[in-house]
Amino acid sequence: MLKRVTVLLCLLVAVACSSKPPAEPPVATTTVTFSKDRAAIGSPLRITYKFEVLPNATFDADYTVFVHVLDPEGEKLWQDDHLPAVPTSQWKPGQVVEYTRMVFVPNFPYIGEAMVRIGLYNPANGKRLSLNATEASRQEYVVGKLQLLPQTENVFLIYKDGWHPQEVDSNNPADEWQWMKKAGMISFRNPRKDATFYLESDARVDLFNPPQQVTVKLGGQPIGSFAADSKERLLKTFPITAAQFGAGDMSEITIEVDRAFTPGGGGDTRELGIRVFHAFIEPK
């Protein structure tokens, strides 16, 4: 009899130790949609995030949205962690929080299907919240797939006069940029159709008052301008008609600033205008 009681107690202890605490109820139903299901390396991709806050949902802090893009083996290709457009501490039951972010597909050595996962976490303590979506593991949820295409699918850009060598962030090899001089020229094959020119850049706003003025020209004719007034990355888009590209086989865009500077530190005598992270031609 004593032996049976001992075995029963051991089984009860084992079950109690192995059981996991019940997961907290989900705080929101989430969906993610992409501007396109097939995206070439280096191309712009619009991602729309939608959170429908569920009844009785409460938030004890402002949570960060983590977004992981993984290959079929589960290796992370890149991430788009960010704060939602409305802080989670302000989310109310029944509220719909929806916003769109633009990203450029990083240059990773992988072509094929990729899985997109999402979650909410508190950077202060790592706590994650439950969502009403298909869970992959540890409150990380599958929200979609992307087909990643080779960079050759894009309009190939040739950086001609007015550019310094490409630089890479030592802490994030996917983060690349080029400083332009007072004017930088980009040449490419004429797409012969309407298109959009994307330009993502930042500037040394601490050195210029008023800010530098940037003019974008196509074939010598201005197609737009803006003030380089952001020390954070600033994305500008410029619509171009097929007629503006002209009839030639090649087209050329020139980016000009009204003033440049020389860093000076460590003997750096380069002429610098603005720092360009992405330039891209997207035919329609």
Short mmCIF file of C-alpha atoms in Angstrom, two decimals:
data_model
loop_
_atom_site.label_atom_id
_atom_site.label_comp_id
_atom_site.label_asym_id
_atom_site.label_seq_id
_atom_site.Cartn_x
_atom_site.Cartn_y
_atom_site.Cartn_z
CA MET A 1 0.00 0.00 0.00
CA LEU A 2 2.83 2.37 0.96
CA LYS A 3 4.54 1.67 -2.37
CA ARG A 4 1.39 2.58 -4.32
CA VAL A 5 1.00 5.86 -2.39
CA THR A 6 4.63 6.74 -3.03
CA VAL A 7 4.27 6.11 -6.78
CA LEU A 8 1.06 8.15 -6.86
CA LEU A 9 2.74 11.07 -5.09
CA CYS A 10 5.67 10.94 -7.48
CA LEU A 11 3.33 11.05 -10.47
CA LEU A 12 1.42 14.01 -9.03
CA VAL A 13 4.66 15.90 -8.37
CA ALA A 14 5.92 15.16 -11.89
CA VAL A 15 2.72 16.42 -13.47
CA ALA A 16 2.74 19.56 -11.34
CA CYS A 17 6.38 20.34 -12.18
CA SER A 18 5.98 19.75 -15.90
CA SER A 19 2.77 21.75 -16.33
CA LYS A 20 3.11 25.23 -17.82
CA PRO A 21 1.29 28.25 -16.43
CA PRO A 22 -1.80 29.01 -18.50
CA ALA A 23 -1.20 31.57 -21.23
CA GLU A 24 -2.81 34.94 -20.74
CA PRO A 25 -5.76 35.64 -23.06
CA PRO A 26 -4.90 37.35 -26.34
CA VAL A 27 -5.00 41.14 -26.38
CA ALA A 28 -5.63 41.64 -30.11
CA THR A 29 -6.33 39.97 -33.42
CA THR A 30 -3.52 40.85 -35.81
CA THR A 31 -3.20 40.73 -39.58
CA VAL A 32 -0.34 41.85 -41.83
CA THR A 33 -0.64 42.59 -45.53
CA PHE A 34 2.06 43.36 -48.10
CA SER A 35 1.96 45.64 -51.13
CA LYS A 36 3.24 42.67 -53.14
CA ASP A 37 3.75 38.96 -52.48
CA ARG A 38 6.94 38.82 -54.57
CA ALA A 39 9.69 41.27 -53.62
CA ALA A 40 13.16 41.56 -55.12
CA ILE A 41 16.21 42.15 -52.95
CA GLY A 42 16.64 45.91 -52.47
CA SER A 43 13.10 46.80 -53.54
CA PRO A 44 10.62 48.87 -51.49
CA LEU A 45 7.89 46.94 -49.70
CA ARG A 46 4.86 48.48 -47.97
CA ILE A 47 3.72 46.52 -44.93
CA THR A 48 0.33 47.26 -43.36
CA TYR A 49 -0.16 46.21 -39.75
CA LYS A 50 -3.64 45.86 -38.25
CA PHE A 51 -4.44 45.18 -34.60
CA GLU A 52 -8.07 44.74 -33.49
CA VAL A 53 -8.01 45.12 -29.71
CA LEU A 54 -10.06 42.40 -28.00
CA PRO A 55 -12.56 42.85 -25.13
CA ASN A 56 -11.02 42.99 -21.64
CA ALA A 57 -7.53 43.61 -23.08
CA THR A 58 -5.23 45.61 -20.78
CA PHE A 59 -1.67 46.82 -21.23
CA ASP A 60 0.83 47.47 -18.44
CA ALA A 61 3.40 49.22 -20.64
CA ASP A 62 4.17 50.41 -24.15
CA TYR A 63 5.03 47.26 -26.08
CA THR A 64 7.23 47.03 -29.18
CA VAL A 65 6.09 45.18 -32.29
CA PHE A 66 8.73 42.67 -33.35
CA VAL A 67 8.69 41.43 -36.94
CA HIS A 68 10.95 38.59 -38.03
CA VAL A 69 11.41 37.41 -41.63
CA LEU A 70 12.76 33.82 -41.66
CA ASP A 71 13.97 31.35 -44.25
CA PRO A 72 12.50 27.79 -44.35
CA GLU A 73 15.17 26.63 -41.88
CA GLY A 74 14.06 29.19 -39.33
CA GLU A 75 17.10 31.44 -39.79
CA LYS A 76 16.29 35.14 -39.42
CA LEU A 77 16.88 37.11 -42.62
CA TRP A 78 15.94 40.50 -41.24
CA GLN A 79 13.62 42.19 -38.79
CA ASP A 80 11.44 45.29 -38.66
CA ASP A 81 10.98 45.86 -34.93
CA HIS A 82 9.15 49.14 -34.28
CA LEU A 83 6.77 51.02 -32.04
CA PRO A 84 3.17 50.94 -33.31
CA ALA A 85 1.59 54.14 -34.62
CA VAL A 86 -0.50 54.31 -31.41
CA PRO A 87 1.34 53.30 -28.18
CA THR A 88 -0.14 50.12 -26.71
CA SER A 89 -0.75 51.90 -23.40
CA GLN A 90 -3.43 53.87 -25.27
CA TRP A 91 -5.12 50.86 -26.89
CA LYS A 92 -8.75 50.33 -25.84
CA PRO A 93 -11.04 47.28 -26.27
CA GLY A 94 -12.74 47.42 -29.66
CA GLN A 95 -10.19 49.85 -31.09
CA VAL A 96 -8.58 49.13 -34.48
CA VAL A 97 -4.96 50.25 -34.82
CA GLU A 98 -3.82 50.18 -38.45
CA TYR A 99 -0.77 51.73 -40.10
CA THR A 100 1.65 51.16 -43.00
CA ARG A 101 5.44 51.10 -42.97
CA MET A 102 7.80 51.18 -45.93
CA VAL A 103 10.89 48.97 -45.83
CA PHE A 104 13.54 48.08 -48.38
CA VAL A 105 14.25 44.36 -48.64
CA PRO A 106 17.79 43.96 -47.25
CA ASN A 107 20.56 42.42 -49.32
CA PHE A 108 20.75 38.88 -47.88
CA PRO A 109 22.15 35.85 -49.75
CA TYR A 110 18.79 34.06 -49.93
CA ILE A 111 16.20 33.71 -52.69
CA GLY A 112 12.93 31.86 -52.16
CA GLU A 113 9.97 31.69 -49.81
CA ALA A 114 10.24 33.47 -46.47
CA MET A 115 7.97 33.31 -43.43
CA VAL A 116 6.91 36.46 -41.58
CA ARG A 117 6.30 36.31 -37.83
CA ILE A 118 5.10 38.98 -35.43
CA GLY A 119 4.68 39.58 -31.72
CA LEU A 120 4.46 42.19 -28.96
CA TYR A 121 7.18 42.46 -26.33
CA ASN A 122 8.26 44.77 -23.53
CA PRO A 123 11.93 45.78 -24.07
CA ALA A 124 12.31 46.48 -20.33
CA ASN A 125 11.72 42.90 -19.19
CA GLY A 126 11.21 40.80 -22.33
CA LYS A 127 7.59 40.00 -21.53
CA ARG A 128 5.48 39.00 -24.53
CA LEU A 129 1.75 39.32 -25.02
CA SER A 130 -0.60 36.76 -26.56
CA LEU A 131 -2.25 37.52 -29.90
CA ASN A 132 -5.15 35.95 -31.71
CA ALA A 133 -3.17 34.43 -34.59
CA THR A 134 -1.38 31.21 -35.53
CA GLU A 135 1.37 30.72 -32.96
CA ALA A 136 4.75 29.41 -34.10
CA SER A 137 6.42 29.39 -30.67
CA ARG A 138 6.78 31.50 -27.54
CA GLN A 139 4.04 33.99 -28.43
CA GLU A 140 5.52 34.54 -31.88
CA TYR A 141 2.85 34.38 -34.58
CA VAL A 142 2.88 33.52 -38.29
CA VAL A 143 1.21 36.30 -40.29
CA GLY A 144 2.27 35.73 -43.88
CA LYS A 145 4.76 34.64 -46.51
CA LEU A 146 6.91 36.44 -49.05
CA GLN A 147 8.64 35.23 -52.18
CA LEU A 148 12.07 36.87 -52.29
CA LEU A 149 13.42 37.44 -55.80
CA PRO A 150 16.96 38.19 -57.04
CA GLN A 151 18.13 41.78 -57.32
CA THR A 152 18.31 41.38 -61.09
CA GLU A 153 14.52 41.87 -61.15
CA ASN A 154 15.09 45.56 -60.35
CA VAL A 155 16.08 48.46 -62.59
CA PHE A 156 19.88 48.37 -62.27
CA LEU A 157 21.33 51.71 -61.10
CA ILE A 158 24.85 52.84 -61.98
CA TYR A 159 26.32 55.36 -59.55
CA LYS A 160 28.47 57.61 -61.72
CA ASP A 161 30.12 60.92 -60.79
CA GLY A 162 29.66 62.51 -57.39
CA TRP A 163 29.61 59.48 -55.05
CA HIS A 164 31.92 58.28 -52.32
CA PRO A 165 32.52 54.54 -51.73
CA GLN A 166 29.77 52.54 -50.07
CA GLU A 167 29.92 52.20 -46.28
CA VAL A 168 28.47 49.51 -43.98
CA ASP A 169 27.34 49.66 -40.36
CA SER A 170 29.74 47.44 -38.39
CA ASN A 171 26.92 46.44 -36.04
CA ASN A 172 24.43 45.68 -38.81
CA PRO A 173 25.90 44.50 -42.14
CA ALA A 174 22.49 44.92 -43.79
CA ASP A 175 22.66 48.68 -43.18
CA GLU A 176 24.52 50.34 -46.07
CA TRP A 177 24.81 53.89 -47.41
CA GLN A 178 26.77 56.20 -49.68
CA TRP A 179 27.65 59.84 -49.16
CA MET A 180 27.18 61.97 -52.23
CA LYS A 181 29.16 65.07 -53.03
CA LYS A 182 27.44 68.35 -53.89
CA ALA A 183 25.88 66.51 -56.84
CA GLY A 184 25.57 62.80 -57.51
CA MET A 185 24.53 61.20 -60.82
CA ILE A 186 22.74 57.87 -61.27
CA SER A 187 22.36 56.23 -64.68
CA PHE A 188 19.96 53.41 -65.63
CA ARG A 189 18.25 51.81 -68.61
CA ASN A 190 15.12 53.69 -69.68
CA PRO A 191 12.10 51.74 -68.31
CA ARG A 192 9.87 53.36 -71.01
CA LYS A 193 6.89 53.46 -68.67
CA ASP A 194 5.62 55.52 -65.75
CA ALA A 195 7.65 54.96 -62.60
CA THR A 196 8.40 56.20 -59.08
CA PHE A 197 11.84 57.27 -57.88
CA TYR A 198 12.49 56.53 -54.20
CA LEU A 199 15.18 58.39 -52.28
CA GLU A 200 15.91 57.61 -48.62
CA SER A 201 18.49 59.86 -46.99
CA ASP A 202 19.49 61.78 -43.90
CA ALA A 203 21.47 64.99 -43.37
CA ARG A 204 23.73 66.84 -40.96
CA VAL A 205 21.05 69.23 -39.79
CA ASP A 206 23.41 70.48 -37.06
CA LEU A 207 25.65 72.08 -39.69
CA PHE A 208 23.11 74.00 -41.76
CA ASN A 209 20.64 76.74 -40.86
CA PRO A 210 18.50 76.92 -42.90
CA PRO A 211 18.64 73.25 -43.99
CA GLN A 212 20.22 72.17 -47.25
CA GLN A 213 17.91 72.22 -50.24
CA VAL A 214 17.92 69.08 -52.38
CA THR A 215 16.88 69.13 -56.03
CA VAL A 216 16.26 65.96 -58.06
CA LYS A 217 16.68 66.25 -61.82
CA LEU A 218 15.93 63.84 -64.64
CA GLY A 219 17.82 64.53 -67.84
CA GLY A 220 18.72 67.95 -66.46
CA GLN A 221 15.10 68.92 -65.72
CA PRO A 222 13.90 69.23 -62.08
CA ILE A 223 11.30 66.65 -61.03
CA GLY A 224 11.17 67.63 -57.35
CA SER A 225 12.92 69.20 -54.39
CA PHE A 226 12.88 69.06 -50.60
CA ALA A 227 14.59 70.41 -47.49
CA ALA A 228 17.18 68.09 -45.93
CA ASP A 229 15.86 68.85 -42.45
CA SER A 230 15.95 65.41 -40.84
CA LYS A 231 18.78 63.72 -38.97
CA GLU A 232 16.66 60.54 -39.15
CA ARG A 233 16.09 58.66 -42.39
CA LEU A 234 13.73 60.56 -44.64
CA LEU A 235 11.98 58.82 -47.56
CA LYS A 236 10.88 60.91 -50.52
CA THR A 237 9.11 59.68 -53.65
CA PHE A 238 9.00 61.33 -57.06
CA PRO A 239 6.52 60.27 -59.76
CA ILE A 240 7.97 60.15 -63.29
CA THR A 241 6.03 59.74 -66.52
CA ALA A 242 7.24 57.67 -69.44
CA ALA A 243 7.48 60.88 -71.48
CA GLN A 244 9.87 62.42 -68.96
CA PHE A 245 12.30 59.54 -69.45
CA GLY A 246 12.61 60.51 -73.08
CA ALA A 247 13.32 58.31 -76.07
CA GLY A 248 16.94 57.34 -75.34
CA ASP A 249 18.04 53.89 -74.21
CA MET A 250 19.57 55.29 -70.99
CA SER A 251 18.26 57.82 -68.47
CA GLU A 252 20.09 59.82 -65.80
CA ILE A 253 18.98 61.25 -62.47
CA THR A 254 21.06 63.89 -60.71
CA ILE A 255 20.66 64.71 -57.01
CA GLU A 256 21.98 68.14 -56.07
CA VAL A 257 22.36 70.02 -52.77
CA ASP A 258 22.81 73.77 -52.55
CA ARG A 259 25.57 73.44 -49.93
CA ALA A 260 28.08 70.76 -48.95
CA PHE A 261 30.53 70.39 -46.05
CA THR A 262 33.92 68.91 -45.22
CA PRO A 263 34.11 66.78 -42.01
CA GLY A 264 37.69 67.81 -41.24
CA GLY A 265 38.13 65.39 -38.34
CA GLY A 266 41.02 62.94 -38.72
CA GLY A 267 42.08 64.61 -41.93
CA ASP A 268 38.81 63.81 -43.70
CA THR A 269 38.71 66.28 -46.57
CA ARG A 270 35.78 64.77 -48.45
CA GLU A 271 33.07 67.01 -49.87
CA LEU A 272 29.79 65.68 -48.44
CA GLY A 273 26.23 66.56 -49.32
CA ILE A 274 23.63 64.14 -47.93
CA ARG A 275 23.86 60.47 -46.97
CA VAL A 276 21.81 58.18 -49.22
CA PHE A 277 20.59 54.82 -47.93
CA HIS A 278 18.37 53.84 -50.83
CA ALA A 279 17.74 55.05 -54.35
CA PHE A 280 15.30 53.01 -56.39
CA ILE A 281 13.35 53.17 -59.66
CA GLU A 282 10.03 51.29 -59.53
CA PRO A 283 8.23 51.01 -62.89
CA LYS A 284 4.42 50.81 -62.74
#
